[in-house]
PDB file of C-alpha atoms and ligand atoms in Angstrom:
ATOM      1  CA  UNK O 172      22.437 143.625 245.573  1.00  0.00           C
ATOM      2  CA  UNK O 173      22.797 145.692 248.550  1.00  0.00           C
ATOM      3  CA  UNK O 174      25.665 145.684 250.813  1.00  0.00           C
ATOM      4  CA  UNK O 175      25.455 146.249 254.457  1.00  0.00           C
ATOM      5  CA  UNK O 176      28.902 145.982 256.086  1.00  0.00           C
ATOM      6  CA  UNK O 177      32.518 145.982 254.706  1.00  0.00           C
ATOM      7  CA  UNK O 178      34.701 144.028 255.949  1.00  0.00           C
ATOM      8  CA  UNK O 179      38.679 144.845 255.740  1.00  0.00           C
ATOM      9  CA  UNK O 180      40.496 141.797 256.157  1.00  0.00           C
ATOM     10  CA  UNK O 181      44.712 141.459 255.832  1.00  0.00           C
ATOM     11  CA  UNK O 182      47.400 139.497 257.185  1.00  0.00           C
ATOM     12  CA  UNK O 183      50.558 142.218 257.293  1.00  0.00           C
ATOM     13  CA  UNK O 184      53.394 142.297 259.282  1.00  0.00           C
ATOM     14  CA  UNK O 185      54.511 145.491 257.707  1.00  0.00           C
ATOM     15  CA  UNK O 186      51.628 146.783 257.071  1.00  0.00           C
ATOM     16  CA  UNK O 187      51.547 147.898 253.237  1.00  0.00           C
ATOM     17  CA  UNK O 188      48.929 145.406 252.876  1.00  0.00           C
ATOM     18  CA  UNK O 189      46.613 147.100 255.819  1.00  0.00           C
ATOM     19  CA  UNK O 190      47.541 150.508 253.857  1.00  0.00           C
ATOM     20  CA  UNK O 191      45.829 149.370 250.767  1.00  0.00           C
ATOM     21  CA  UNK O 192      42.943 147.635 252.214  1.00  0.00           C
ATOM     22  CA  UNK O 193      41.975 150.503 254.377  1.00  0.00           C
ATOM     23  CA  UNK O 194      42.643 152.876 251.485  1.00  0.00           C
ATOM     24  CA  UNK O 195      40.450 150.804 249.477  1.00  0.00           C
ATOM     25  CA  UNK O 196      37.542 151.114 252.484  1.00  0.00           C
ATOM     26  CA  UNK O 197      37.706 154.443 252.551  1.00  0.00           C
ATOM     27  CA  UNK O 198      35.146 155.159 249.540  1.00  0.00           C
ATOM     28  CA  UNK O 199      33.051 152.885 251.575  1.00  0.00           C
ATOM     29  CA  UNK O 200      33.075 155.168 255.127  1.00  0.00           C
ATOM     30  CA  UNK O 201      29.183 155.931 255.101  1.00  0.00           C
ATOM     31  CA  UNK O 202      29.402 151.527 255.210  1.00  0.00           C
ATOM     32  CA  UNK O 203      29.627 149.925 258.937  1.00  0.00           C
ATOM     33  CA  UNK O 204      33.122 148.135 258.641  1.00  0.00           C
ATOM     34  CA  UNK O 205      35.228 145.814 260.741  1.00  0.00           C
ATOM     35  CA  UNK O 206      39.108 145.038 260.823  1.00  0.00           C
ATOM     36  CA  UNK O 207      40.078 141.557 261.082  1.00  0.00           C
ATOM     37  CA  UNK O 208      44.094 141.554 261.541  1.00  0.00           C
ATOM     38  CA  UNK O 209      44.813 138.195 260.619  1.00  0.00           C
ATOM     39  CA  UNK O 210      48.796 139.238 261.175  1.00  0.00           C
ATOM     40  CA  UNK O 211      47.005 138.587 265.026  1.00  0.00           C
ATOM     41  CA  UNK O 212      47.927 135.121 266.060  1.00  0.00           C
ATOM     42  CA  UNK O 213      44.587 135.301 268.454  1.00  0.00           C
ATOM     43  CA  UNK O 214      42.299 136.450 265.229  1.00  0.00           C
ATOM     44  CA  UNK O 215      43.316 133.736 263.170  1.00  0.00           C
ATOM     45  CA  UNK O 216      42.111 130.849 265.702  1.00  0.00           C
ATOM     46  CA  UNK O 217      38.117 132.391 265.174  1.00  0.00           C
ATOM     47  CA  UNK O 218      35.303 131.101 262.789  1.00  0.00           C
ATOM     48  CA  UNK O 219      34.218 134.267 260.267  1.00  0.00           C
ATOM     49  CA  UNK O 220      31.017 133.439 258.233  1.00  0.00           C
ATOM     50  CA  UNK O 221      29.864 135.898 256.192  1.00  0.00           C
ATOM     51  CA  UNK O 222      26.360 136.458 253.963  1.00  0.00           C
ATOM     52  CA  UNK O 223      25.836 138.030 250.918  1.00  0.00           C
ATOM     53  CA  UNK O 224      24.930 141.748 251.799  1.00  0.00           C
ATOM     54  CA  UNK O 225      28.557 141.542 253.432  1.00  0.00           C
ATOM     55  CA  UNK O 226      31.517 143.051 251.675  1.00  0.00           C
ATOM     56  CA  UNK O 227      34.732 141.242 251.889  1.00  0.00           C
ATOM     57  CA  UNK O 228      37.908 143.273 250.794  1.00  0.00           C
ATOM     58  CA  UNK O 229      40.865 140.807 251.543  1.00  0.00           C
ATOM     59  CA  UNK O 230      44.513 141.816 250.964  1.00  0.00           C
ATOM     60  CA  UNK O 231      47.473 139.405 251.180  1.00  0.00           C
ATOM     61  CA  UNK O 232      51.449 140.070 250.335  1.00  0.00           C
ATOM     62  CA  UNK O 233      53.272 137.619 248.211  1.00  0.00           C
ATOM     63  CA  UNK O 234      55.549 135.593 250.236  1.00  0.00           C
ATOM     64  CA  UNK O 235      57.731 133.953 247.446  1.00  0.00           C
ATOM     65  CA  UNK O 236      54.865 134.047 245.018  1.00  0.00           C
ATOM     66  CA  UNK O 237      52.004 132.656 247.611  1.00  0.00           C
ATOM     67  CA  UNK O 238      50.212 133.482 250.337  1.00  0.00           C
ATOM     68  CA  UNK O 239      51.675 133.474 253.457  1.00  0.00           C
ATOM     69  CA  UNK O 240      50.711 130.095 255.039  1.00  0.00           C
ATOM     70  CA  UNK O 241      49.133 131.584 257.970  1.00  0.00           C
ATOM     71  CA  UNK O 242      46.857 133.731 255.988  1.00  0.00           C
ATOM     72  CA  UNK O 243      46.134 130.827 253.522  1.00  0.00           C
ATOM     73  CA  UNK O 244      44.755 128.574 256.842  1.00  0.00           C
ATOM     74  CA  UNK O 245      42.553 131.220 258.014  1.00  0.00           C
ATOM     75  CA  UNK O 246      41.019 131.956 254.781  1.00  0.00           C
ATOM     76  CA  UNK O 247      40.606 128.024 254.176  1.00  0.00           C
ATOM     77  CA  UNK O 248      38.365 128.567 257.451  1.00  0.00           C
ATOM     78  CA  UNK O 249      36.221 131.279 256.533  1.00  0.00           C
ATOM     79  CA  UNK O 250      32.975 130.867 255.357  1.00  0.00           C
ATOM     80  CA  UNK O 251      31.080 132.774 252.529  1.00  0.00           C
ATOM     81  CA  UNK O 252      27.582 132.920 251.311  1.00  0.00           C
ATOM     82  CA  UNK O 253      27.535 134.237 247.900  1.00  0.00           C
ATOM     83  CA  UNK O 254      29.697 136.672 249.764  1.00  0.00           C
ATOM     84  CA  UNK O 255      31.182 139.855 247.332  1.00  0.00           C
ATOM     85  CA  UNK O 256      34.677 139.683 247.835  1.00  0.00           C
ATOM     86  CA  UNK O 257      37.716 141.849 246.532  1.00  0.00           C
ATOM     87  CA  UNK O 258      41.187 140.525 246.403  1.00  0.00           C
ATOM     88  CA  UNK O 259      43.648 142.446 246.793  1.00  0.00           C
ATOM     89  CA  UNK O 260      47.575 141.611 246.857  1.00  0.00           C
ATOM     90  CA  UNK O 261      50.422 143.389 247.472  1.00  0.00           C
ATOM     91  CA  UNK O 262      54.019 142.075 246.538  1.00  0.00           C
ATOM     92  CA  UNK O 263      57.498 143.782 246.644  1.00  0.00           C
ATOM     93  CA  UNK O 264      58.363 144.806 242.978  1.00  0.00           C
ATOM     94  CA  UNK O 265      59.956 141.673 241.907  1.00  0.00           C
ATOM     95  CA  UNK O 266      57.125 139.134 241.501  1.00  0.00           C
ATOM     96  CA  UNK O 267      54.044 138.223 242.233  1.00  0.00           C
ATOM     97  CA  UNK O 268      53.970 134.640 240.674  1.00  0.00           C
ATOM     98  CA  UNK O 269      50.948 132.628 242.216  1.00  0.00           C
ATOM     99  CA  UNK O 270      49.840 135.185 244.942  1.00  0.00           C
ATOM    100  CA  UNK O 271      46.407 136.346 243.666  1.00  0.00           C
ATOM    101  CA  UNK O 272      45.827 132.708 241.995  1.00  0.00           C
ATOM    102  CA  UNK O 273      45.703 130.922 245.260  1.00  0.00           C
ATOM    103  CA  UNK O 274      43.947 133.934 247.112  1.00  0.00           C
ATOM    104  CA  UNK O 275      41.316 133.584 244.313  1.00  0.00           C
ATOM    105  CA  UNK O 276      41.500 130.133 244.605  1.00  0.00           C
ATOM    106  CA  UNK O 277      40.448 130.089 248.041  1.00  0.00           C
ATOM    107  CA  UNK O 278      37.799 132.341 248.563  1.00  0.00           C
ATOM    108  CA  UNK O 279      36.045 130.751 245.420  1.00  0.00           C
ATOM    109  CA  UNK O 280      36.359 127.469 247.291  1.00  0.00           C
ATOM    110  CA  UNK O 281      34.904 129.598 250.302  1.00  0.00           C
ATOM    111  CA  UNK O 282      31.799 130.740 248.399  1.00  0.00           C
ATOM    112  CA  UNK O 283      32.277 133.958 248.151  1.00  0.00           C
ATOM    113  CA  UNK O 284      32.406 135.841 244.782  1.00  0.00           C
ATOM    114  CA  UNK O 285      35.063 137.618 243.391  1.00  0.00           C
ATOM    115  CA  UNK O 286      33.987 141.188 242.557  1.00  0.00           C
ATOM    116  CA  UNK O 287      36.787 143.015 241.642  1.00  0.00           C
ATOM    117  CA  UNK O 288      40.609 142.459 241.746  1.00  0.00           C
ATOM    118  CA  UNK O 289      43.826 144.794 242.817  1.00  0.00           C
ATOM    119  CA  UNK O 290      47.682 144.402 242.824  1.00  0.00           C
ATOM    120  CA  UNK O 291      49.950 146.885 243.930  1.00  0.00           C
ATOM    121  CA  UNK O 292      53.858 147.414 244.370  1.00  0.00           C
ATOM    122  CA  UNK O 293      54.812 148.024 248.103  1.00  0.00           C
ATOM    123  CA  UNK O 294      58.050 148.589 249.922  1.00  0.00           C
ATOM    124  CA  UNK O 295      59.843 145.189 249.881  1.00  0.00           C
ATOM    125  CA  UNK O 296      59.818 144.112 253.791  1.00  0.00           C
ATOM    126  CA  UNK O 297      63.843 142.512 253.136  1.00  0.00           C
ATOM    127  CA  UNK O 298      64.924 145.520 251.181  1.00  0.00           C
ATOM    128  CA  UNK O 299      63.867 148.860 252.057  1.00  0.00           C
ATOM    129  CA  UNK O 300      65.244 150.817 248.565  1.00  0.00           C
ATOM    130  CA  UNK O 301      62.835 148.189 246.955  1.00  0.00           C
ATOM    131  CA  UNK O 302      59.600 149.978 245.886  1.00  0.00           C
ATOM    132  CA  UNK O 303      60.919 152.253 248.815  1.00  0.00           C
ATOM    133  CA  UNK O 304      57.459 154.323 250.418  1.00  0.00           C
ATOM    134  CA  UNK O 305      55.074 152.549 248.414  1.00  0.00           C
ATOM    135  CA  UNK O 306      52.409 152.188 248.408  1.00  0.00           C
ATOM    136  CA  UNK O 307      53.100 156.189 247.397  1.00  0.00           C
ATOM    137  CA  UNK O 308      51.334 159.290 246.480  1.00  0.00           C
ATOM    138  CA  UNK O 309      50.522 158.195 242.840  1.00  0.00           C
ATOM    139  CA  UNK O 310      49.520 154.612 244.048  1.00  0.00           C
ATOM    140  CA  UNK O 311      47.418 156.361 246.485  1.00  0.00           C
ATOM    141  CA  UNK O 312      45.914 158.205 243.571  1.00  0.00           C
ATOM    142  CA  UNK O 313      45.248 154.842 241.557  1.00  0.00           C
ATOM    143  CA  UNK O 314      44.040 152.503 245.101  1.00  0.00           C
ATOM    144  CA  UNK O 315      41.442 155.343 246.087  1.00  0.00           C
ATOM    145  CA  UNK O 316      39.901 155.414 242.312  1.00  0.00           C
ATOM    146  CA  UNK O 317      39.632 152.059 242.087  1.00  0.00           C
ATOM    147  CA  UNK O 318      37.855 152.274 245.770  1.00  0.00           C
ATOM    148  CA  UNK O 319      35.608 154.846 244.351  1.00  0.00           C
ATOM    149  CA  UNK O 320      34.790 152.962 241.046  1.00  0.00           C
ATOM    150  CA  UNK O 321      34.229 149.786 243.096  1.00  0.00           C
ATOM    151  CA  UNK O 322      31.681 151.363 245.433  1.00  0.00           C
ATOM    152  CA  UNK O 323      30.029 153.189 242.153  1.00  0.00           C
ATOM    153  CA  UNK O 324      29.826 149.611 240.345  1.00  0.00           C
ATOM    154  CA  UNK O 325      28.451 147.820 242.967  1.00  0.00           C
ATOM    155  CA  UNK O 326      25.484 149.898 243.831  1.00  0.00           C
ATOM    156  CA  UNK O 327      24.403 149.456 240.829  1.00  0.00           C
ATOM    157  CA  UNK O 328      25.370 145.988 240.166  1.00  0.00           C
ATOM    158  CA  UNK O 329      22.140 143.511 240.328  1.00  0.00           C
ATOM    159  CA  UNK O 330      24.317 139.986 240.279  1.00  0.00           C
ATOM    160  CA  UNK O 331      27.524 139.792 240.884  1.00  0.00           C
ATOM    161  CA  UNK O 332      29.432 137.676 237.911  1.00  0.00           C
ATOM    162  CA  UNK O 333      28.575 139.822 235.345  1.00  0.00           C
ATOM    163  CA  UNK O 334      32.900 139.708 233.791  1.00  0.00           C
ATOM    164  CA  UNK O 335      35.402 136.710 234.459  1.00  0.00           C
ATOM    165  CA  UNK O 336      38.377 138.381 236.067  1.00  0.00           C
ATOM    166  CA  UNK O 337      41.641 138.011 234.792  1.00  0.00           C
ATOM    167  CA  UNK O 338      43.177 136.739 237.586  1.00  0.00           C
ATOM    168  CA  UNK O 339      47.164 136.642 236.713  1.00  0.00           C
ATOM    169  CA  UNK O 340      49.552 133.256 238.166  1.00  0.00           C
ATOM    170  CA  UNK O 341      49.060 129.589 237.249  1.00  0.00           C
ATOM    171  CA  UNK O 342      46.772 127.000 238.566  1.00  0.00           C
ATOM    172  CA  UNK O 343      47.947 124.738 239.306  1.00  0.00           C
ATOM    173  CA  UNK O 344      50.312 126.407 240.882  1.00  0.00           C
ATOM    174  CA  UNK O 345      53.731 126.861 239.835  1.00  0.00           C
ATOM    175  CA  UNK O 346      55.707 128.615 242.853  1.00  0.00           C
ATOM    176  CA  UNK O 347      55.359 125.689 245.441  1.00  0.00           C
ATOM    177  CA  UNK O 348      54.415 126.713 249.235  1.00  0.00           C
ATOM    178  CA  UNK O 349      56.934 128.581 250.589  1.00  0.00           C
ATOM    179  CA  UNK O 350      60.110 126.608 251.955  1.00  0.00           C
ATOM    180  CA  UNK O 351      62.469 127.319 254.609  1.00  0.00           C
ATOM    181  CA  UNK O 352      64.860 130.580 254.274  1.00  0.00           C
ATOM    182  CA  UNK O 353      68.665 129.954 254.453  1.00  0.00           C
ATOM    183  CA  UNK O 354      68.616 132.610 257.222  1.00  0.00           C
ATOM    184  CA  UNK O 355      66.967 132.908 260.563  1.00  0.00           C
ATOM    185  CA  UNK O 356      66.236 136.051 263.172  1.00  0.00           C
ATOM    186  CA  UNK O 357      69.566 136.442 265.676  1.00  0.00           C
ATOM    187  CA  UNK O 358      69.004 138.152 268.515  1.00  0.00           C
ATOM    188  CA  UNK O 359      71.798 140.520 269.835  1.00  0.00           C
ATOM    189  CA  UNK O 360      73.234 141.684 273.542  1.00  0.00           C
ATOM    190  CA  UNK O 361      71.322 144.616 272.908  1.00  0.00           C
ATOM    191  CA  UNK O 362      68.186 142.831 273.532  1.00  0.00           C
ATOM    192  CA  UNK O 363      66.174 144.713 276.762  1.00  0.00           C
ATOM    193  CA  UNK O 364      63.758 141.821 277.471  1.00  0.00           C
ATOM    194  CA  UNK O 365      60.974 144.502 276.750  1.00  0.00           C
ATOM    195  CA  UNK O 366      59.472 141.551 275.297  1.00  0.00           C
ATOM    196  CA  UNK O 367      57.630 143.760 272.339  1.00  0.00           C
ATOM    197  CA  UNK O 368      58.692 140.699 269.825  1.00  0.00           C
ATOM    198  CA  UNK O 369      57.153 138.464 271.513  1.00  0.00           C
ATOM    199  CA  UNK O 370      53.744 140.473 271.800  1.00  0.00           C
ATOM    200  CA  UNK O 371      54.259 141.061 268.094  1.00  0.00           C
ATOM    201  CA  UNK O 372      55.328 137.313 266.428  1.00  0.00           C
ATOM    202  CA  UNK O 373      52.510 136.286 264.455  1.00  0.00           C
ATOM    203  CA  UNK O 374      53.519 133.257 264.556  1.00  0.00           C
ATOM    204  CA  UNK O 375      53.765 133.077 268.467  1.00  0.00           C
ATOM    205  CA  UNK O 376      57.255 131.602 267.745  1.00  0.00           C
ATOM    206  CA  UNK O 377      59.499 133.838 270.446  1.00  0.00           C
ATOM    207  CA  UNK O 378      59.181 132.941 274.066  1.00  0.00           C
ATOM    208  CA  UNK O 379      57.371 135.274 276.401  1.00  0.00           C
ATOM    209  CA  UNK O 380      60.253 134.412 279.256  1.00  0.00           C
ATOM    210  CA  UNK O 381      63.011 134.109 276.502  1.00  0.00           C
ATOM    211  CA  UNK O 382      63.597 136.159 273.727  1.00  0.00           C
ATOM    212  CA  UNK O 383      66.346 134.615 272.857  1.00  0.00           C
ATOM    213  CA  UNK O 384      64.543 131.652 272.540  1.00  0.00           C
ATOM    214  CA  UNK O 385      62.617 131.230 268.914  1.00  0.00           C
ATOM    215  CA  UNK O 386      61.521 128.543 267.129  1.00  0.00           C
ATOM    216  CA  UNK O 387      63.139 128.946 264.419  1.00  0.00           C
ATOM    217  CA  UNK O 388      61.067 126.220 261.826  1.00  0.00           C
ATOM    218  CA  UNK O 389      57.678 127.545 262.645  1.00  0.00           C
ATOM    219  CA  UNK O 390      59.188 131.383 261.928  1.00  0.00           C
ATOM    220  CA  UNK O 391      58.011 132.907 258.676  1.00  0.00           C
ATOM    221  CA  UNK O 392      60.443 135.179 258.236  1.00  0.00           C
ATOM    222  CA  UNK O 393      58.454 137.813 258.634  1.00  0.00           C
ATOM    223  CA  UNK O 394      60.629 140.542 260.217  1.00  0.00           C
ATOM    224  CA  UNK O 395      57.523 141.981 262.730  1.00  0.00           C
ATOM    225  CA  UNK O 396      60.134 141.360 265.754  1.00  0.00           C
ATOM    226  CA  UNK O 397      62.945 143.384 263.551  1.00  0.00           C
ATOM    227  CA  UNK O 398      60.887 146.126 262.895  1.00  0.00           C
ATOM    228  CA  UNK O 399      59.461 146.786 266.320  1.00  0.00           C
ATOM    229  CA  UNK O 400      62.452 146.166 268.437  1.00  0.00           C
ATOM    230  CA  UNK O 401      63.209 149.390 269.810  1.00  0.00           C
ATOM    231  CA  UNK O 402      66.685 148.554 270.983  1.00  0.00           C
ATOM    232  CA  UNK O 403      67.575 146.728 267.273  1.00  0.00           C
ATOM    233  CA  UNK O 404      68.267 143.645 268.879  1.00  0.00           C
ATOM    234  CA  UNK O 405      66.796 141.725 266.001  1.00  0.00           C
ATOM    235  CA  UNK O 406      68.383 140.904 262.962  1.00  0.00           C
ATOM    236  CA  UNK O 407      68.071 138.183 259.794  1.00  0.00           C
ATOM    237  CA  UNK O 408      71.587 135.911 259.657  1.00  0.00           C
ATOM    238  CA  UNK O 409      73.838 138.214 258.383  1.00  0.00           C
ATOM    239  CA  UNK O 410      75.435 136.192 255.209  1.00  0.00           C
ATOM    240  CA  UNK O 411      72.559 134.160 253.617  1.00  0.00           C
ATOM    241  CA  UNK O 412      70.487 137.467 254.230  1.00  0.00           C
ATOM    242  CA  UNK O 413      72.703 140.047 252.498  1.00  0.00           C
ATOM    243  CA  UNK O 414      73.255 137.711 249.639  1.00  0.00           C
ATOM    244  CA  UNK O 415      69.315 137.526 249.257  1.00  0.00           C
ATOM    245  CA  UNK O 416      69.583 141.425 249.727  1.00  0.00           C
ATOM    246  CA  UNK O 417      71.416 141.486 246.761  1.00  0.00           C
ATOM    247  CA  UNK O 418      69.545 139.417 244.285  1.00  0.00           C
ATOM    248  CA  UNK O 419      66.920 142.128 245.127  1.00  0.00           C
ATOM    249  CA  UNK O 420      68.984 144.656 244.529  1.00  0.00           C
ATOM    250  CA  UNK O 421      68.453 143.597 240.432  1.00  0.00           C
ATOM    251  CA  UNK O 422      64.531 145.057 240.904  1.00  0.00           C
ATOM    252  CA  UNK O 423      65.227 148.654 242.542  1.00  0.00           C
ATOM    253  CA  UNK O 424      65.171 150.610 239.050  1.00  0.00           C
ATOM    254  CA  UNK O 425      62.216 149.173 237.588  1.00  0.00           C
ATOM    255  CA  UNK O 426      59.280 150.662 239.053  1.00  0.00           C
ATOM    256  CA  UNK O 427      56.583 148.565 238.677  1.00  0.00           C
ATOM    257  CA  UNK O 428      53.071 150.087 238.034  1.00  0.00           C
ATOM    258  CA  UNK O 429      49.686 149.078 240.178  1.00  0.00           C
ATOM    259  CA  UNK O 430      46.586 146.928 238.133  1.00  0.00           C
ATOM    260  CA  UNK O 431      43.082 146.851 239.427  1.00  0.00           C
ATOM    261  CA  UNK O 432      40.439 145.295 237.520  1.00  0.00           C
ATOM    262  CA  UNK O 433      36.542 145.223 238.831  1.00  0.00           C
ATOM    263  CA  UNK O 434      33.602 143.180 237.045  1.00  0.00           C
TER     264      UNK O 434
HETATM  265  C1  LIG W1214      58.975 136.053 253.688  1.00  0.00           C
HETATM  266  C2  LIG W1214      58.765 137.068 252.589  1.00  0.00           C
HETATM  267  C3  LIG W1214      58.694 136.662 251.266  1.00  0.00           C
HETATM  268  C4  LIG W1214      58.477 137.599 250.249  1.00  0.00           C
HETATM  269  N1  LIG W1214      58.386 137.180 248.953  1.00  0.00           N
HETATM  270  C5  LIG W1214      58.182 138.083 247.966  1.00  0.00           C
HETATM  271  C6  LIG W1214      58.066 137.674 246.607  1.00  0.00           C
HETATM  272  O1  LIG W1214      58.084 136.490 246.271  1.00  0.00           O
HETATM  273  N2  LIG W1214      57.951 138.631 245.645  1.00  0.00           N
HETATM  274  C7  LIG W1214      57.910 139.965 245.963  1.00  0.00           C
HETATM  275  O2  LIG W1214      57.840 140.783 245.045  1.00  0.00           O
HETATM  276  N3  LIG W1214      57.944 140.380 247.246  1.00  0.00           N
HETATM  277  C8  LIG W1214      58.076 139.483 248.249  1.00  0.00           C
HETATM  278  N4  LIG W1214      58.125 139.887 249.556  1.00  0.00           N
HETATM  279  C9  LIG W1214      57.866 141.298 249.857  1.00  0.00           C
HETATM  280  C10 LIG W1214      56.433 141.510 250.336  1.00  0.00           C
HETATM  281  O3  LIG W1214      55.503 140.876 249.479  1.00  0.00           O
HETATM  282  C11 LIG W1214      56.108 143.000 250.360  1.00  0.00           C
HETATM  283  O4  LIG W1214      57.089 143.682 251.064  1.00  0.00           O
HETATM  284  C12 LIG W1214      54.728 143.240 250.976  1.00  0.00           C
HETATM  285  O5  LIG W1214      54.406 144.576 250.718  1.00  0.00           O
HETATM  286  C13 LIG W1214      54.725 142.981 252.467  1.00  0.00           C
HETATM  287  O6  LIG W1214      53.421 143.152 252.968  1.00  0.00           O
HETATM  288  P1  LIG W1214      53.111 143.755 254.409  1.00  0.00           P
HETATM  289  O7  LIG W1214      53.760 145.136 254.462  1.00  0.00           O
HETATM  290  O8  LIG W1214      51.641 143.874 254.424  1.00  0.00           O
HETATM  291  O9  LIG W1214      53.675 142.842 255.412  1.00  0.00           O
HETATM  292  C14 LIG W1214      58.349 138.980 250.578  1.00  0.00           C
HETATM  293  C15 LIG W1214      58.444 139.374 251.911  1.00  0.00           C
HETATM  294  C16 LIG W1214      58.640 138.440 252.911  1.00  0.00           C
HETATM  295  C17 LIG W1214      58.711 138.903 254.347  1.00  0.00           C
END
């Protein structure tokens, strides 16, 4: 089966996830490929249909062992056609759970085909010392062979479910969607109205004339409008966070090691 195009597609507000995916592309460069940032509010509101000389690789983080809902929506709207697809996830070295169950889940629903399958340890978005600089120099090692092997396998591959994968997490599931976190963002005095938060929210959920203003039930949780503030006016409620904070805490000694897997 030939492919034609390669798609990279991610939803990641701190962009580990992009890391990997592009990574990943990268033993595909002599390929015509296309982004599709579905951390992009805008992005996520198109139609994608794809066919089956298209390439899909499609990374998502674990956001308490699922998808993030926003991602999970989009996908639910895209459309395959015996479409090659490889799933990626990333997750924050505590647990993955259900993450790469319901991502499977999905794009089987969506006719595509799962081709190959990769998890891999990134820096924790709520803890920074958690899986600190990951993806690193060794996981860059590992994500760029299994990018290489990938390409190798599929030009020579004549079908495409040749192996079942082993795709780890329960069906059906056991982590239930995400719920609501006992903290929310606060913004500070600091805050210069530059308005970058807003621009950034992929959830649209700060006001454009406001910052202070958020909607605080539609908010992920994310921390996109912490991590590009430029005057750290952002921050996660300072209690319910640090207690969280510290539960992670229990995860920063034991590194945990990437898995790839390809039919
Ligand atoms: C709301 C939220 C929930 C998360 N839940 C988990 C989790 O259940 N297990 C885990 O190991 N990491 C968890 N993480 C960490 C992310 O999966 C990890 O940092 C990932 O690399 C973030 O991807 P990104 O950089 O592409 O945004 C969570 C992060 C956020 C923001």
């Amino acid at each position: 089966m030939k492919i034609l195009k390669v798609y990279q597609v991610y939803f990641s507000p701190s962009e580990t996830t992009k890391k990997v995916v592009n990574e990943i592309a990268k033993a595909f460069k002599d390929y015509p490929t296309e982004e599709i940032d579905l951390t992009r509010y805008e992005n996520r509101q198109n139609c994608y249909c794809f066919t089956e000389t298209d390439l899909v690789i499609v990374g998502a983080p674990a956001y308490a062992g699922r998808i993030p809902a926003p991602e999970a929506d989009a996908l639910s709207r895209f459309k395959g056609l015996n479409t090659p697809v490889v799933l990626v996830a990333t997750y924050g070295n505590k647990a993955l759970d259900d993450t790469m169950m319901e991502l499977y889940k999905i794009m089987t629903r969506q006719e595509f085909i799962p081709v190959a399958a990769g998890i891999f340890p990134c820096q924790h978005t709520f803890l920074p010392e958690l899986a600190q600089g990951r993806p690193d120099e060794k996981d860059l090692d590992i994500i760029q062979t299994f990018g290489r092997r990938l390409r190798d396998r599929l030009r020579i591959a004549v079908s495409y479910s040749l192996r079942k994968l082993e795709i780890p997490g329960s069906f059906p599931y056991e982590k239930p969607p995400m719920g609501v976190f006992p903290f929310q963002v606060e913004t500070s005095e600091y805050c210069i109205y530059c308005m970058l938060c807003a621009d950034v929210c992929p959830m649209q959920v700060i006001s454009h004339d406001n910052p202070f203003s958020i909607d605080h039930t539609s908010c992920i949780r994310c921390g996109s409008c912490l991590r590009i503030c430029p005057a750290q006016a952002k921050s996660f409620t300072e209690g319910p966070f640090t207690a969280l904070q510290e539960i992670l805490r229990d995860y920063v000694d034991e590194r945990q090691e990437p898995w790839y897997m390809i039919c």
